[in-house]
mmCIF file of C-alpha atoms in Angstrom:
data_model
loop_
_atom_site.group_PDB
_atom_site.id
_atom_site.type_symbol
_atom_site.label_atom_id
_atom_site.label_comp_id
_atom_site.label_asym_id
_atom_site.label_seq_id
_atom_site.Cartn_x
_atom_site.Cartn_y
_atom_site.Cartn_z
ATOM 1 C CA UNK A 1 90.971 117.299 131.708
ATOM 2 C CA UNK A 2 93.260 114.634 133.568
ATOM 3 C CA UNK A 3 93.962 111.288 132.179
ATOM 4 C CA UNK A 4 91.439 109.513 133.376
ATOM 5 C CA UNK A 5 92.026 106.757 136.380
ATOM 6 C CA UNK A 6 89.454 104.451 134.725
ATOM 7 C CA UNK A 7 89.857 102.084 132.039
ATOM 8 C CA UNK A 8 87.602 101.677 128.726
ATOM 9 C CA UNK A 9 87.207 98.632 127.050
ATOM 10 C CA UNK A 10 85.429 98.494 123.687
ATOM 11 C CA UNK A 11 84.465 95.713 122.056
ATOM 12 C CA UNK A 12 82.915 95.403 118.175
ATOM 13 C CA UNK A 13 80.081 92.714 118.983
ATOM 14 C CA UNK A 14 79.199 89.025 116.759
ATOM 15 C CA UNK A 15 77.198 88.512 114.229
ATOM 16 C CA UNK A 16 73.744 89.284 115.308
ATOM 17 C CA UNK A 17 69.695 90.105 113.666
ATOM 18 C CA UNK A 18 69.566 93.755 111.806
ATOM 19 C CA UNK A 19 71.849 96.529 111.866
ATOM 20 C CA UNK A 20 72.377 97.219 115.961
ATOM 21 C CA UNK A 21 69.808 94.508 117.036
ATOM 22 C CA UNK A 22 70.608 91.275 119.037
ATOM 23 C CA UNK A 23 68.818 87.983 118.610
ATOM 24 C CA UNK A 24 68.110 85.261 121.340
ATOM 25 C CA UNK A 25 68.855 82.634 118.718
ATOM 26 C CA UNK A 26 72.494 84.250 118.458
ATOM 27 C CA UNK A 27 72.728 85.173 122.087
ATOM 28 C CA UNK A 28 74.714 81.749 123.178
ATOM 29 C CA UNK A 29 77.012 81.799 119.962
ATOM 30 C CA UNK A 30 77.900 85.252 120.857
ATOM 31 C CA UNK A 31 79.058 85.281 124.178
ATOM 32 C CA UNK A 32 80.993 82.232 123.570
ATOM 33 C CA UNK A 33 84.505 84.126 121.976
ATOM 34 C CA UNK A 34 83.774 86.268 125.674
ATOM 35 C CA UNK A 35 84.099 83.290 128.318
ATOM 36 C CA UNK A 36 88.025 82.988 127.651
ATOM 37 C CA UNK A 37 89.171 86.302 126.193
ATOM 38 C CA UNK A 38 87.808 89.306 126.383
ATOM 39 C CA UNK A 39 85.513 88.886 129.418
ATOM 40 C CA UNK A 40 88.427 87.208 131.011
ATOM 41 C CA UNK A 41 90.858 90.418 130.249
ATOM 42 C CA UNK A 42 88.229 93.254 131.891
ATOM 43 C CA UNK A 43 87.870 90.502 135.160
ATOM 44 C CA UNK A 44 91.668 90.692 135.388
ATOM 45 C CA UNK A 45 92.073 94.126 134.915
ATOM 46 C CA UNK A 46 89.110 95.209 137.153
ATOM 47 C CA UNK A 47 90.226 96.255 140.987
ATOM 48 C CA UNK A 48 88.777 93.208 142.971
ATOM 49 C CA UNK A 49 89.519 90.407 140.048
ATOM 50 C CA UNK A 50 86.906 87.885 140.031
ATOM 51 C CA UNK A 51 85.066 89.484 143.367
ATOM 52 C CA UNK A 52 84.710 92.667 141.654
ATOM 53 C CA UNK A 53 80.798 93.876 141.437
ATOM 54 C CA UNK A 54 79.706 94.018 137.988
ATOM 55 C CA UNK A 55 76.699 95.994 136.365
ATOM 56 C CA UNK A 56 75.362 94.947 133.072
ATOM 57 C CA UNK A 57 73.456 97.798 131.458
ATOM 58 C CA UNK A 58 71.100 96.614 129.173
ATOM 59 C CA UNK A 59 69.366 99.829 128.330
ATOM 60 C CA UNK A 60 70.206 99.454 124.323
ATOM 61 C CA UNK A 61 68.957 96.120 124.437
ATOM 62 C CA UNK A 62 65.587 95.178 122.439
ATOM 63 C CA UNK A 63 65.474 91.848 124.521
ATOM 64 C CA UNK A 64 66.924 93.264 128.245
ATOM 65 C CA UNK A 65 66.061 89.886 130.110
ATOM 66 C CA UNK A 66 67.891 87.313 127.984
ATOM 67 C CA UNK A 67 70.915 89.737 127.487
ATOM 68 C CA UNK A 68 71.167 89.995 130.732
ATOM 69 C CA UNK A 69 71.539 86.247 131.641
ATOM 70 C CA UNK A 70 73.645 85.569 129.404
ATOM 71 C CA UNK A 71 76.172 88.069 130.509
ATOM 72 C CA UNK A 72 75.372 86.284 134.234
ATOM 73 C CA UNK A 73 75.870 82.591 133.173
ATOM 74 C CA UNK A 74 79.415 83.699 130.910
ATOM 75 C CA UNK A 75 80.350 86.028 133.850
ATOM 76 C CA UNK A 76 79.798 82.533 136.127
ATOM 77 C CA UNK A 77 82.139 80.599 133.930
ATOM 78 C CA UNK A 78 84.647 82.507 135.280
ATOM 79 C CA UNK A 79 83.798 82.228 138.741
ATOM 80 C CA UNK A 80 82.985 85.910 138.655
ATOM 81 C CA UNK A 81 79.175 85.551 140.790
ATOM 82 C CA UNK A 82 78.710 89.350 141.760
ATOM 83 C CA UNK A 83 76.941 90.142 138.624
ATOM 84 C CA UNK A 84 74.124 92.449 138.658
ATOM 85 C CA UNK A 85 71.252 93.549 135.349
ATOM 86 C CA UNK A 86 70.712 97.515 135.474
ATOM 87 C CA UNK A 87 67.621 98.157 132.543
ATOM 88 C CA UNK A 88 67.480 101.068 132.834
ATOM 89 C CA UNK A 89 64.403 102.293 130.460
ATOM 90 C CA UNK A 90 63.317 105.799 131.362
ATOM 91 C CA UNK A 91 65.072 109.170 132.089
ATOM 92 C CA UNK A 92 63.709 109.127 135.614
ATOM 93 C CA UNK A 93 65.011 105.559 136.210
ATOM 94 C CA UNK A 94 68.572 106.844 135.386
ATOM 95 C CA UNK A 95 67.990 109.444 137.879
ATOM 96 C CA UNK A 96 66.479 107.066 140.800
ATOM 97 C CA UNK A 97 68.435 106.826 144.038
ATOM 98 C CA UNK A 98 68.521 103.355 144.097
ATOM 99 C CA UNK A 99 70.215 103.349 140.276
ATOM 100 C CA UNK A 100 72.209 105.519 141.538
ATOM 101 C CA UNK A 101 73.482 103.565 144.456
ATOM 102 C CA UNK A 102 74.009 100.362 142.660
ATOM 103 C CA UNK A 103 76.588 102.392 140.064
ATOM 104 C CA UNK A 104 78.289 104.019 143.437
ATOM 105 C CA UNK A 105 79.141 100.194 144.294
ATOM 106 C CA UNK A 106 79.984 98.955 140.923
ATOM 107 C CA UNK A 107 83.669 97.986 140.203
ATOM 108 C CA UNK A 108 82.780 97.464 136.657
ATOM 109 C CA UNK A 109 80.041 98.743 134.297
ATOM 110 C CA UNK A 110 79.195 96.984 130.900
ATOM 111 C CA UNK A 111 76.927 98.242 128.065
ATOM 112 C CA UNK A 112 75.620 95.122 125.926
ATOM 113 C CA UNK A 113 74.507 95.796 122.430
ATOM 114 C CA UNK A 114 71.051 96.943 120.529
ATOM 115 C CA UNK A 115 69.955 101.000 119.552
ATOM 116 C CA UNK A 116 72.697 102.918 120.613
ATOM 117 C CA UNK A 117 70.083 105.988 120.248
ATOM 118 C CA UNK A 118 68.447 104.405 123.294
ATOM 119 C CA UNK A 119 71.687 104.751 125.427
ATOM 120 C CA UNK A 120 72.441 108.742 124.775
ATOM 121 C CA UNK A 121 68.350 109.388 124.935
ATOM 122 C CA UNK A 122 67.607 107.937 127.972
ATOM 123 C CA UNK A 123 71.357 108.292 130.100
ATOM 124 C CA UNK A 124 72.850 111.149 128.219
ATOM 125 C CA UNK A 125 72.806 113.675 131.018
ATOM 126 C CA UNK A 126 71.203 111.939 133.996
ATOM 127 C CA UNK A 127 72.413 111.601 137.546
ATOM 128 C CA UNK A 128 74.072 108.140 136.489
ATOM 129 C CA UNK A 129 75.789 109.127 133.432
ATOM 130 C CA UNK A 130 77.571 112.076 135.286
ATOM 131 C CA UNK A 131 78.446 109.423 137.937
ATOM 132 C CA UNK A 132 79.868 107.329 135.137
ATOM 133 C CA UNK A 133 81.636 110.085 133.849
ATOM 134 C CA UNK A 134 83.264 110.624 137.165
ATOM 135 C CA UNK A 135 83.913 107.157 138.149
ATOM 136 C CA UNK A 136 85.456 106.709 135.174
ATOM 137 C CA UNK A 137 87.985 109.899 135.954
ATOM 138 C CA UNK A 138 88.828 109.526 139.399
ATOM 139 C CA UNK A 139 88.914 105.452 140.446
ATOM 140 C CA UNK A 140 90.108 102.453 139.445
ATOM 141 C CA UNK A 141 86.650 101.582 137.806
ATOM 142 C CA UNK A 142 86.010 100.056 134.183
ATOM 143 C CA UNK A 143 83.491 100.960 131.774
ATOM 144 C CA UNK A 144 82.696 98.589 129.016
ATOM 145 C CA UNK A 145 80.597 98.279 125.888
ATOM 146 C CA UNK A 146 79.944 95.839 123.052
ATOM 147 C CA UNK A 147 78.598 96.989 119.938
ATOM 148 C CA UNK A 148 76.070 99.647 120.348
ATOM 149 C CA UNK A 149 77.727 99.919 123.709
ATOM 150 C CA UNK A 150 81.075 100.403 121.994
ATOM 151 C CA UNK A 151 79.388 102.988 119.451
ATOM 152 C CA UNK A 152 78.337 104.900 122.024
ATOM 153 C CA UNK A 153 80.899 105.550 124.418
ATOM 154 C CA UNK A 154 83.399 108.506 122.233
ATOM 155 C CA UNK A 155 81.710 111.977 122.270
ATOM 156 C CA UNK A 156 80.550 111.637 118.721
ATOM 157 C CA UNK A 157 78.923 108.716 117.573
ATOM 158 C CA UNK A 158 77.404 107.129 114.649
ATOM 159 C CA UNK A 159 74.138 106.268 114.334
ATOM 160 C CA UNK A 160 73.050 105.595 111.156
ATOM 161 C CA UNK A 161 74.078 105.023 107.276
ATOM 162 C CA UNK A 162 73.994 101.738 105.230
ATOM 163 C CA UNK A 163 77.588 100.835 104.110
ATOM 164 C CA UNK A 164 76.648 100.570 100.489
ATOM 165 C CA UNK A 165 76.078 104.398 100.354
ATOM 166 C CA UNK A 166 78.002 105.375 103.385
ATOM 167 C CA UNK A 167 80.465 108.279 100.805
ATOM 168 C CA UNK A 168 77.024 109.541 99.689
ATOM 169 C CA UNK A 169 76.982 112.720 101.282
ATOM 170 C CA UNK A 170 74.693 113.071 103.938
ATOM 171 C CA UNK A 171 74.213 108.649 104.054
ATOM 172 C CA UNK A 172 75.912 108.479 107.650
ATOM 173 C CA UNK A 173 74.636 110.158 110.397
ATOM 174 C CA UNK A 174 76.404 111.671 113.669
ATOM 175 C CA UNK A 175 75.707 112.746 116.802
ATOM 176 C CA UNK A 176 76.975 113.290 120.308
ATOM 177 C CA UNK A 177 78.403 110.386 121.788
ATOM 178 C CA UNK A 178 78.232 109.414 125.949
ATOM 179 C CA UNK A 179 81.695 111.151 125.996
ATOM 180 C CA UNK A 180 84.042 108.978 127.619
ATOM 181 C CA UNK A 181 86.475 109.424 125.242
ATOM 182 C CA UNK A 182 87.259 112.401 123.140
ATOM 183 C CA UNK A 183 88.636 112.796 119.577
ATOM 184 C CA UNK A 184 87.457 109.171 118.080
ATOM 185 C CA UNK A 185 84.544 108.069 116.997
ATOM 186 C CA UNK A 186 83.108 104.368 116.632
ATOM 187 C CA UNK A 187 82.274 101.943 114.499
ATOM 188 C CA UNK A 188 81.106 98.113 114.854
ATOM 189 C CA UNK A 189 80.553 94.941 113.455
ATOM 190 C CA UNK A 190 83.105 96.738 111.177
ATOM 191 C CA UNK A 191 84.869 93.698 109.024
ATOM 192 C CA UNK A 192 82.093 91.822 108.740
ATOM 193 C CA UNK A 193 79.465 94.633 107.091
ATOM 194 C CA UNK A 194 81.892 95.982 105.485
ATOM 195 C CA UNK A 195 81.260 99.590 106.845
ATOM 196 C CA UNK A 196 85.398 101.259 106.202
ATOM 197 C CA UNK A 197 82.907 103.754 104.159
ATOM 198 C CA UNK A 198 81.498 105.168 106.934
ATOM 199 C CA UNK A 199 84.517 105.414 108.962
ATOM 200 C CA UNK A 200 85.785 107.118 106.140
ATOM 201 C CA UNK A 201 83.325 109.501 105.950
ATOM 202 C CA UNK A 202 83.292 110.404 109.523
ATOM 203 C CA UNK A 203 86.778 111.277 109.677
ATOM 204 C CA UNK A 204 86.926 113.341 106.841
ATOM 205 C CA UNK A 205 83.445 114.981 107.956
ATOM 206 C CA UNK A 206 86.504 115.859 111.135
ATOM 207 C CA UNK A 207 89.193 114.972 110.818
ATOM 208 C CA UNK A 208 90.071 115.445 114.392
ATOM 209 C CA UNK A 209 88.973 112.370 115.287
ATOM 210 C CA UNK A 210 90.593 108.991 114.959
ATOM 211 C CA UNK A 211 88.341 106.380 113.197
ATOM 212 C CA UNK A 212 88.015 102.693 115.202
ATOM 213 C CA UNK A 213 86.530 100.331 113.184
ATOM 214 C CA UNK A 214 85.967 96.837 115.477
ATOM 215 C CA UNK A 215 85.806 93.798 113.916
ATOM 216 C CA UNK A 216 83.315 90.962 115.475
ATOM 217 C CA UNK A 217 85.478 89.299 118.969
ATOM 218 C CA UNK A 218 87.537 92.360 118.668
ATOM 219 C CA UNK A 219 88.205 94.667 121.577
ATOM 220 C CA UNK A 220 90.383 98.065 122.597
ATOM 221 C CA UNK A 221 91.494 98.182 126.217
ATOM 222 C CA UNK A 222 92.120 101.750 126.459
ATOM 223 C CA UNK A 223 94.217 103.185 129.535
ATOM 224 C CA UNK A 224 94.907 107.045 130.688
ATOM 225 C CA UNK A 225 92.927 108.002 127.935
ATOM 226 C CA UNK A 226 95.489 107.280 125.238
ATOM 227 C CA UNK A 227 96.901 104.129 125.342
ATOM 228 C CA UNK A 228 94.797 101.406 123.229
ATOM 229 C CA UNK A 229 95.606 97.365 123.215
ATOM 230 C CA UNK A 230 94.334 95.331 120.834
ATOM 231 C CA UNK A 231 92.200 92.187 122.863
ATOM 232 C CA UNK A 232 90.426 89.422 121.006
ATOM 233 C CA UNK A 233 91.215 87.475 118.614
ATOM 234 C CA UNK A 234 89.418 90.308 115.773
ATOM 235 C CA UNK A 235 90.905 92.809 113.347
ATOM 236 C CA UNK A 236 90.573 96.431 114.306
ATOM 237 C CA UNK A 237 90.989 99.115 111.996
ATOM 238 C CA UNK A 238 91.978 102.323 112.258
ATOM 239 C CA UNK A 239 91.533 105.879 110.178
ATOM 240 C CA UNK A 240 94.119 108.660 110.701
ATOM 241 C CA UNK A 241 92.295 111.529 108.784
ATOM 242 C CA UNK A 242 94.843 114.542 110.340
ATOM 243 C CA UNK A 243 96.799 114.207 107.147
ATOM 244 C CA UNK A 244 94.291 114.530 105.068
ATOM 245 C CA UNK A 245 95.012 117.181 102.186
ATOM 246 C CA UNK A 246 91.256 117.721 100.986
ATOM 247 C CA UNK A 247 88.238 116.524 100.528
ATOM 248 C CA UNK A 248 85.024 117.896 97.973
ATOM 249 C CA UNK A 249 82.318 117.251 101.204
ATOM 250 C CA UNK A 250 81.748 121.027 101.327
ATOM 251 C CA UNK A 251 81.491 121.410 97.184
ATOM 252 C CA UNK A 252 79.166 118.634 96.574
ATOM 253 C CA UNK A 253 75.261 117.734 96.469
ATOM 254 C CA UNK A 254 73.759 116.053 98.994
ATOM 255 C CA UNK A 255 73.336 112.489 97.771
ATOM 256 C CA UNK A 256 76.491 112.658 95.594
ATOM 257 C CA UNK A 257 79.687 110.893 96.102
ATOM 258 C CA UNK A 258 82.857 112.599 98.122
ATOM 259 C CA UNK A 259 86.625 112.248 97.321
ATOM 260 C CA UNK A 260 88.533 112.158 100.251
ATOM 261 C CA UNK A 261 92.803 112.422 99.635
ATOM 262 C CA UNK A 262 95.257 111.254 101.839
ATOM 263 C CA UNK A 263 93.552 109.182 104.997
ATOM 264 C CA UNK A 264 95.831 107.244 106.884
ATOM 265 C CA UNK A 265 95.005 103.633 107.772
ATOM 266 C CA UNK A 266 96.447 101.072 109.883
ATOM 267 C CA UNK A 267 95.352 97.653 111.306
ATOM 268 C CA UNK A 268 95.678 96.619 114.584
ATOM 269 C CA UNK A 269 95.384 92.907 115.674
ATOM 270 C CA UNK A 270 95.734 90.853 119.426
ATOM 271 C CA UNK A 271 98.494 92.333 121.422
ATOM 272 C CA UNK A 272 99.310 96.015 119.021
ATOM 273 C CA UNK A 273 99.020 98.908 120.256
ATOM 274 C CA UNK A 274 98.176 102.630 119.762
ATOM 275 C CA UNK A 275 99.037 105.812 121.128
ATOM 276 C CA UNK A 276 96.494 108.221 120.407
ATOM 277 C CA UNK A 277 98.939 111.213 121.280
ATOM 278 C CA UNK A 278 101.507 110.452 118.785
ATOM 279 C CA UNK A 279 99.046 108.103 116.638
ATOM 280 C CA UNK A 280 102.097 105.974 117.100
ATOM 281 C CA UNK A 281 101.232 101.775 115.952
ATOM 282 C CA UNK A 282 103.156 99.534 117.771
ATOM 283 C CA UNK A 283 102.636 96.018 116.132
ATOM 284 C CA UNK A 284 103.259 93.590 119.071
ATOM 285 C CA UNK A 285 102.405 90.452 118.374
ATOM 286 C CA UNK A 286 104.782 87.266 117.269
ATOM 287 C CA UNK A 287 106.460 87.969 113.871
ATOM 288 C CA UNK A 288 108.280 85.092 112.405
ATOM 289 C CA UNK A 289 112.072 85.775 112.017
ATOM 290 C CA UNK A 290 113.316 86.012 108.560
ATOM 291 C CA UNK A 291 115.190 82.745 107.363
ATOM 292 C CA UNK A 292 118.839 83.731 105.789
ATOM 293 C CA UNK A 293 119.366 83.086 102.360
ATOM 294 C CA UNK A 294 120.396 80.227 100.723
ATOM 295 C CA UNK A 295 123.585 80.800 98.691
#
């Protein structure tokens, strides 16, 4: 496959109800670290600026209607108006004409948080999520996703496992992902719950692909496939596992712990960058120069 023409932006959420719920109480808070940052980088990036057309997908979304305006009235704030609400709730909805029109116009597509379970049941191999997927590889178009959205969006993804017993084996579940990125797999809310076990565990599960861990207001604007930038103002963290000499996975119980040897990790913050060719970290941001010595 060709580097794709597209851009992905994932983002790792805010503090919000249950483990990939949102709240209306939190909506407001948020959205807030959005209005200036990250929100502000996709508009920029996107084809048409601040006229491009922008879909919100609220499909993993327990509370579609309030997600939905929220993402209209921070979208407003920066004078970005053509802001649309796709909920798209059944199978045959993702395959309607008229869905499938509105993503044909779309400059912009972005997945808001909730049951990321809900976005590969109901899109994973529809009309629209083939459209996505070729959007996303032939024209300047942007694909975005916060939280579950973020989960979601590398061919494998996981879906469940509490972080306390995350390098139990068998505790963190995986499946297939909405695929528009290979060779990583997702993780969100990631500083915050404390969940570097089950990144852990998924690489060394396969250790093919490259662990992201988002923090909350913490984003990867991903270009040609393979270039990463950190955006927001988060931590992101990151799990090499190709260098990893062994692991007891395969020799153990289920429900007993695993030893993993040898996972690389590295932490990315606003303005780094990773190539995901060379798994090459190029730390970016202002470093203070070194004062000479005082003799």
């Amino acid at each position: 496959m060709n580097n794709p023409k597209g851009k992905l932006v994932i983002i790792g959420g805010s503090v919000d109800r249950g483990s990939f719920s949102e709240s209306t109480a939190d909506l407001q808070r948020n959205l807030k670290f959005f209005e200036k940052g990250i929100l502000k980088r996709i508009t920029t990036e996107s084809v048409k600026n601040n006229l491009s057309k922008i879909e919100i997908i609220t499909t993993a979304s327990s509370i579609p209607e309030e997600v939905g305006d929220e993402y209209i009235k921070a979208f407003a704030q920066l004078n970005v108006l053509n802001v649309g609400v796709l909920n798209i709730k059944t199978r045959e909805e993702a395959n309607a004409p008229e869905t499938i029109e509105r993503l044909k116009n779309a400059d912009v597509v972005m997945f808001t948080g909730g049951d990321q379970l809900r976005l590969t049941a109901i899109l994973g191999g529809t009309a629209f999520h083939l459209l996505l997927l070729e959007k996303y590889q032939n024209e300047d178009f942007i694909i975005s996703g916060t939280s579950a959205g973020a989960a979601a969006s590398s061919n494998n993804m996981i879906y469940q496992g509490s972080s306390q017993e995350a390098l139990l084996k068998g505790e963190v579940k995986i499946t297939g992902g909405l695929g528009f990125i290979n060779n990583v797999i997702v993780d969100t809310h990631f500083v915050q719950r404390g969940r570097i076990g089950r990144l852990l565990y998924a690489c060394a599960s396969n250790p093919i692909n490259l662990g992201i861990g988002l923090g909350e207001d913490a984003g990867l604007l991903i270009t040609n496939g393979n270039s990463m930038e950190a955006i927001g103002s988060g931590l992101i963290i990151l799990v090499d596992g190709t260098h990893m000499r062994r692991t007891n996975m395969t020799d153990v119980e289920m429900g007993e712990p695993v030893s993993i040897e040898n996972l690389i990790v590295h932490v990315m913050s606003i303005g780094d960058h990773f190539d995901l060719k060379t798994k090459r970290l190029i730390i970016g941001h202002y470093t203070a120069a070194v004062k000479p010595s005082v003799e």
